[in-house]
Amino acid sequence: QVQLVESGGGLVQAGESLRLSCAASRITLRISTMAWYRQAPGMQRELVAGISRDGSTNYADSVKGRFTISRDNTKDTVYLLMNSLTPEDTAVYYCNADAFGTRGTISYWGQGTQVTVSS
């Protein structure tokens, strides 16, 4: 019953780019916000970027100007283009989707994809 599947993680050198993808499936409720979070070893999980259904976006200060989040509503897929990667971006990246249920917001999470940036 995996409903969010991430792909695109990997090992890159500093300055290179990666594009993460997350596809939602078997989520019958309409998805509102989709987002990417990340968690580095020994650190708390933090919001990297979020995007609403109308395309409004927000980014963590640490990634502004480097990362771009986008989504395809017809496919319920969200992307994260990461440019100018640094070792500080190394983390497990998690896809998140929020949907409005009859009793409130339901949050879905992917299993995570590892991004490692070497110097």
mmCIF file with all atom_site columns, C-alpha atoms in Angstrom:
data_model
loop_
_atom_site.group_PDB
_atom_site.id
_atom_site.type_symbol
_atom_site.label_atom_id
_atom_site.label_alt_id
_atom_site.label_comp_id
_atom_site.label_asym_id
_atom_site.label_entity_id
_atom_site.label_seq_id
_atom_site.pdbx_PDB_ins_code
_atom_site.Cartn_x
_atom_site.Cartn_y
_atom_site.Cartn_z
_atom_site.occupancy
_atom_site.B_iso_or_equiv
_atom_site.pdbx_formal_charge
_atom_site.auth_seq_id
_atom_site.auth_comp_id
_atom_site.auth_asym_id
_atom_site.auth_atom_id
_atom_site.pdbx_PDB_model_num
ATOM 1   C CA . GLN A 1 1   ? 0.000   0.000  0.000   1.00 0.00 ? 1   GLN A CA 1
ATOM 2   C CA . VAL A 1 2   ? 2.857   2.371  -0.740  1.00 0.00 ? 2   VAL A CA 1
ATOM 3   C CA . GLN A 1 3   ? 1.209   5.558  -1.891  1.00 0.00 ? 3   GLN A CA 1
ATOM 4   C CA . LEU A 1 4   ? 4.187   7.875  -2.372  1.00 0.00 ? 4   LEU A CA 1
ATOM 5   C CA . VAL A 1 5   ? 7.264   6.626  -4.188  1.00 0.00 ? 5   VAL A CA 1
ATOM 6   C CA . GLU A 1 6   ? 10.412  8.733  -4.432  1.00 0.00 ? 6   GLU A CA 1
ATOM 7   C CA . SER A 1 7   ? 13.152  8.339  -6.989  1.00 0.00 ? 7   SER A CA 1
ATOM 8   C CA . GLY A 1 8   ? 16.185  10.204 -8.229  1.00 0.00 ? 8   GLY A CA 1
ATOM 9   C CA . GLY A 1 9   ? 18.458  10.179 -5.219  1.00 0.00 ? 9   GLY A CA 1
ATOM 10  C CA . GLY A 1 10  ? 22.087  9.255  -5.479  1.00 0.00 ? 10  GLY A CA 1
ATOM 11  C CA . LEU A 1 11  ? 25.695  10.209 -4.928  1.00 0.00 ? 11  LEU A CA 1
ATOM 12  C CA . VAL A 1 12  ? 27.033  13.337 -6.587  1.00 0.00 ? 12  VAL A CA 1
ATOM 13  C CA . GLN A 1 13  ? 29.904  15.737 -6.193  1.00 0.00 ? 13  GLN A CA 1
ATOM 14  C CA . ALA A 1 14  ? 29.542  19.255 -4.894  1.00 0.00 ? 14  ALA A CA 1
ATOM 15  C CA . GLY A 1 15  ? 28.265  21.611 -7.542  1.00 0.00 ? 15  GLY A CA 1
ATOM 16  C CA . GLU A 1 16  ? 26.329  18.964 -9.416  1.00 0.00 ? 16  GLU A CA 1
ATOM 17  C CA . SER A 1 17  ? 22.573  18.564 -9.711  1.00 0.00 ? 17  SER A CA 1
ATOM 18  C CA . LEU A 1 18  ? 19.914  15.993 -8.985  1.00 0.00 ? 18  LEU A CA 1
ATOM 19  C CA . ARG A 1 19  ? 16.231  15.825 -9.756  1.00 0.00 ? 19  ARG A CA 1
ATOM 20  C CA . LEU A 1 20  ? 13.973  14.005 -7.343  1.00 0.00 ? 20  LEU A CA 1
ATOM 21  C CA . SER A 1 21  ? 10.547  12.723 -8.283  1.00 0.00 ? 21  SER A CA 1
ATOM 22  C CA . CYS A 1 22  ? 7.671   11.555 -6.154  1.00 0.00 ? 22  CYS A CA 1
ATOM 23  C CA . ALA A 1 23  ? 4.576   9.934  -7.589  1.00 0.00 ? 23  ALA A CA 1
ATOM 24  C CA . ALA A 1 24  ? 1.383   9.445  -5.639  1.00 0.00 ? 24  ALA A CA 1
ATOM 25  C CA . SER A 1 25  ? -0.808  6.456  -6.293  1.00 0.00 ? 25  SER A CA 1
ATOM 26  C CA . ARG A 1 26  ? -3.967  5.023  -4.820  1.00 0.00 ? 26  ARG A CA 1
ATOM 27  C CA . ILE A 1 27  ? -4.723  8.258  -3.023  1.00 0.00 ? 27  ILE A CA 1
ATOM 28  C CA . THR A 1 28  ? -8.361  8.862  -3.786  1.00 0.00 ? 28  THR A CA 1
ATOM 29  C CA . LEU A 1 29  ? -8.658  12.101 -1.841  1.00 0.00 ? 29  LEU A CA 1
ATOM 30  C CA . ARG A 1 30  ? -7.705  15.288 -3.619  1.00 0.00 ? 30  ARG A CA 1
ATOM 31  C CA . ILE A 1 31  ? -4.169  16.273 -2.731  1.00 0.00 ? 31  ILE A CA 1
ATOM 32  C CA . SER A 1 32  ? -3.642  19.829 -1.594  1.00 0.00 ? 32  SER A CA 1
ATOM 33  C CA . THR A 1 33  ? -0.016  20.501 -0.725  1.00 0.00 ? 33  THR A CA 1
ATOM 34  C CA . MET A 1 34  ? 2.980   18.437 -1.744  1.00 0.00 ? 34  MET A CA 1
ATOM 35  C CA . ALA A 1 35  ? 6.380   18.973 -0.232  1.00 0.00 ? 35  ALA A CA 1
ATOM 36  C CA . TRP A 1 36  ? 9.883   17.711 0.248   1.00 0.00 ? 36  TRP A CA 1
ATOM 37  C CA . TYR A 1 37  ? 11.456  17.288 3.651   1.00 0.00 ? 37  TYR A CA 1
ATOM 38  C CA . ARG A 1 38  ? 14.924  16.115 4.521   1.00 0.00 ? 38  ARG A CA 1
ATOM 39  C CA . GLN A 1 39  ? 16.664  14.686 7.523   1.00 0.00 ? 39  GLN A CA 1
ATOM 40  C CA . ALA A 1 40  ? 20.411  14.553 7.949   1.00 0.00 ? 40  ALA A CA 1
ATOM 41  C CA . PRO A 1 41  ? 22.088  12.223 10.455  1.00 0.00 ? 41  PRO A CA 1
ATOM 42  C CA . GLY A 1 42  ? 21.698  13.591 13.960  1.00 0.00 ? 42  GLY A CA 1
ATOM 43  C CA . MET A 1 43  ? 19.434  16.386 12.754  1.00 0.00 ? 43  MET A CA 1
ATOM 44  C CA . GLN A 1 44  ? 15.709  16.956 12.912  1.00 0.00 ? 44  GLN A CA 1
ATOM 45  C CA . ARG A 1 45  ? 13.563  16.638 9.846   1.00 0.00 ? 45  ARG A CA 1
ATOM 46  C CA . GLU A 1 46  ? 13.087  19.962 8.104   1.00 0.00 ? 46  GLU A CA 1
ATOM 47  C CA . LEU A 1 47  ? 10.914  21.305 5.345   1.00 0.00 ? 47  LEU A CA 1
ATOM 48  C CA . VAL A 1 48  ? 12.889  21.890 2.170   1.00 0.00 ? 48  VAL A CA 1
ATOM 49  C CA . ALA A 1 49  ? 10.195  23.071 -0.208  1.00 0.00 ? 49  ALA A CA 1
ATOM 50  C CA . GLY A 1 50  ? 6.451   22.967 -0.559  1.00 0.00 ? 50  GLY A CA 1
ATOM 51  C CA . ILE A 1 51  ? 4.003   23.603 -3.351  1.00 0.00 ? 51  ILE A CA 1
ATOM 52  C CA . SER A 1 52  ? 0.258   24.068 -3.327  1.00 0.00 ? 52  SER A CA 1
ATOM 53  C CA . ARG A 1 53  ? -2.128  22.891 -5.988  1.00 0.00 ? 53  ARG A CA 1
ATOM 54  C CA . ASP A 1 54  ? -2.239  26.345 -7.559  1.00 0.00 ? 54  ASP A CA 1
ATOM 55  C CA . GLY A 1 55  ? 1.534   26.419 -7.875  1.00 0.00 ? 55  GLY A CA 1
ATOM 56  C CA . SER A 1 56  ? 2.438   28.609 -4.916  1.00 0.00 ? 56  SER A CA 1
ATOM 57  C CA . THR A 1 57  ? 5.811   27.609 -3.513  1.00 0.00 ? 57  THR A CA 1
ATOM 58  C CA . ASN A 1 58  ? 7.903   28.121 -0.450  1.00 0.00 ? 58  ASN A CA 1
ATOM 59  C CA . TYR A 1 59  ? 11.490  27.179 0.287   1.00 0.00 ? 59  TYR A CA 1
ATOM 60  C CA . ALA A 1 60  ? 13.804  26.866 3.197   1.00 0.00 ? 60  ALA A CA 1
ATOM 61  C CA . ASP A 1 61  ? 16.265  29.739 3.284   1.00 0.00 ? 61  ASP A CA 1
ATOM 62  C CA . SER A 1 62  ? 19.154  27.339 2.854   1.00 0.00 ? 62  SER A CA 1
ATOM 63  C CA . VAL A 1 63  ? 17.954  26.191 -0.567  1.00 0.00 ? 63  VAL A CA 1
ATOM 64  C CA . LYS A 1 64  ? 16.429  29.348 -2.033  1.00 0.00 ? 64  LYS A CA 1
ATOM 65  C CA . GLY A 1 65  ? 17.880  30.089 -5.426  1.00 0.00 ? 65  GLY A CA 1
ATOM 66  C CA . ARG A 1 66  ? 19.272  26.587 -5.777  1.00 0.00 ? 66  ARG A CA 1
ATOM 67  C CA . PHE A 1 67  ? 16.289  24.236 -5.549  1.00 0.00 ? 67  PHE A CA 1
ATOM 68  C CA . THR A 1 68  ? 13.081  24.335 -7.558  1.00 0.00 ? 68  THR A CA 1
ATOM 69  C CA . ILE A 1 69  ? 9.928   22.455 -6.664  1.00 0.00 ? 69  ILE A CA 1
ATOM 70  C CA . SER A 1 70  ? 7.243   21.735 -9.231  1.00 0.00 ? 70  SER A CA 1
ATOM 71  C CA . ARG A 1 71  ? 4.278   19.439 -9.633  1.00 0.00 ? 71  ARG A CA 1
ATOM 72  C CA . ASP A 1 72  ? 2.105   17.812 -12.233 1.00 0.00 ? 72  ASP A CA 1
ATOM 73  C CA . ASN A 1 73  ? -1.423  17.753 -10.885 1.00 0.00 ? 73  ASN A CA 1
ATOM 74  C CA . THR A 1 74  ? -2.653  15.380 -13.565 1.00 0.00 ? 74  THR A CA 1
ATOM 75  C CA . LYS A 1 75  ? -0.160  12.779 -12.376 1.00 0.00 ? 75  LYS A CA 1
ATOM 76  C CA . ASP A 1 76  ? -0.074  13.744 -8.695  1.00 0.00 ? 76  ASP A CA 1
ATOM 77  C CA . THR A 1 77  ? 3.665   13.943 -9.027  1.00 0.00 ? 77  THR A CA 1
ATOM 78  C CA . VAL A 1 78  ? 6.042   16.395 -7.392  1.00 0.00 ? 78  VAL A CA 1
ATOM 79  C CA . TYR A 1 79  ? 9.619   17.134 -8.411  1.00 0.00 ? 79  TYR A CA 1
ATOM 80  C CA . LEU A 1 80  ? 12.583  18.751 -6.756  1.00 0.00 ? 80  LEU A CA 1
ATOM 81  C CA . LEU A 1 81  ? 15.380  20.040 -8.945  1.00 0.00 ? 81  LEU A CA 1
ATOM 82  C CA . MET A 1 82  ? 18.472  20.531 -6.840  1.00 0.00 ? 82  MET A CA 1
ATOM 83  C CA . ASN A 1 83  ? 21.267  22.600 -8.314  1.00 0.00 ? 83  ASN A CA 1
ATOM 84  C CA . SER A 1 84  ? 24.627  23.613 -6.901  1.00 0.00 ? 84  SER A CA 1
ATOM 85  C CA . LEU A 1 85  ? 24.527  20.850 -4.347  1.00 0.00 ? 85  LEU A CA 1
ATOM 86  C CA . THR A 1 86  ? 26.804  21.036 -1.327  1.00 0.00 ? 86  THR A CA 1
ATOM 87  C CA . PRO A 1 87  ? 27.757  18.455 1.299   1.00 0.00 ? 87  PRO A CA 1
ATOM 88  C CA . GLU A 1 88  ? 25.336  20.200 3.658   1.00 0.00 ? 88  GLU A CA 1
ATOM 89  C CA . ASP A 1 89  ? 22.513  18.991 1.420   1.00 0.00 ? 89  ASP A CA 1
ATOM 90  C CA . THR A 1 90  ? 23.325  15.380 2.246   1.00 0.00 ? 90  THR A CA 1
ATOM 91  C CA . ALA A 1 91  ? 20.249  13.832 3.813   1.00 0.00 ? 91  ALA A CA 1
ATOM 92  C CA . VAL A 1 92  ? 17.384  11.463 3.313   1.00 0.00 ? 92  VAL A CA 1
ATOM 93  C CA . TYR A 1 93  ? 14.742  13.309 1.353   1.00 0.00 ? 93  TYR A CA 1
ATOM 94  C CA . TYR A 1 94  ? 11.109  12.502 2.042   1.00 0.00 ? 94  TYR A CA 1
ATOM 95  C CA . CYS A 1 95  ? 8.116   13.257 -0.113  1.00 0.00 ? 95  CYS A CA 1
ATOM 96  C CA . ASN A 1 96  ? 4.971   14.471 1.603   1.00 0.00 ? 96  ASN A CA 1
ATOM 97  C CA . ALA A 1 97  ? 1.431   14.955 0.378   1.00 0.00 ? 97  ALA A CA 1
ATOM 98  C CA . ASP A 1 98  ? -1.458  16.409 2.332   1.00 0.00 ? 98  ASP A CA 1
ATOM 99  C CA . ALA A 1 99  ? -5.033  15.637 1.447   1.00 0.00 ? 99  ALA A CA 1
ATOM 100 C CA . PHE A 1 100 ? -8.256  16.912 2.928   1.00 0.00 ? 100 PHE A CA 1
ATOM 101 C CA . GLY A 1 101 ? -10.346 14.173 4.394   1.00 0.00 ? 101 GLY A CA 1
ATOM 102 C CA . THR A 1 102 ? -13.776 14.517 5.878   1.00 0.00 ? 102 THR A CA 1
ATOM 103 C CA . ARG A 1 103 ? -12.287 14.586 9.369   1.00 0.00 ? 103 ARG A CA 1
ATOM 104 C CA . GLY A 1 104 ? -9.278  16.735 8.645   1.00 0.00 ? 104 GLY A CA 1
ATOM 105 C CA . THR A 1 105 ? -5.996  16.689 6.802   1.00 0.00 ? 105 THR A CA 1
ATOM 106 C CA . ILE A 1 106 ? -4.392  13.356 6.039   1.00 0.00 ? 106 ILE A CA 1
ATOM 107 C CA . SER A 1 107 ? -0.635  13.291 5.541   1.00 0.00 ? 107 SER A CA 1
ATOM 108 C CA . TYR A 1 108 ? 1.119   10.756 3.355   1.00 0.00 ? 108 TYR A CA 1
ATOM 109 C CA . TRP A 1 109 ? 4.854   10.112 3.407   1.00 0.00 ? 109 TRP A CA 1
ATOM 110 C CA . GLY A 1 110 ? 7.242   8.354  1.112   1.00 0.00 ? 110 GLY A CA 1
ATOM 111 C CA . GLN A 1 111 ? 9.943   5.978  2.266   1.00 0.00 ? 111 GLN A CA 1
ATOM 112 C CA . GLY A 1 112 ? 12.714  8.456  1.560   1.00 0.00 ? 112 GLY A CA 1
ATOM 113 C CA . THR A 1 113 ? 15.544  8.621  -0.934  1.00 0.00 ? 113 THR A CA 1
ATOM 114 C CA . GLN A 1 114 ? 19.181  9.164  -0.021  1.00 0.00 ? 114 GLN A CA 1
ATOM 115 C CA . VAL A 1 115 ? 21.040  12.145 -1.413  1.00 0.00 ? 115 VAL A CA 1
ATOM 116 C CA . THR A 1 116 ? 24.761  12.216 -0.739  1.00 0.00 ? 116 THR A CA 1
ATOM 117 C CA . VAL A 1 117 ? 26.972  15.084 -1.859  1.00 0.00 ? 117 VAL A CA 1
ATOM 118 C CA . SER A 1 118 ? 30.720  14.646 -1.672  1.00 0.00 ? 118 SER A CA 1
ATOM 119 C CA . SER A 1 119 ? 33.203  17.488 -1.537  1.00 0.00 ? 119 SER A CA 1
#
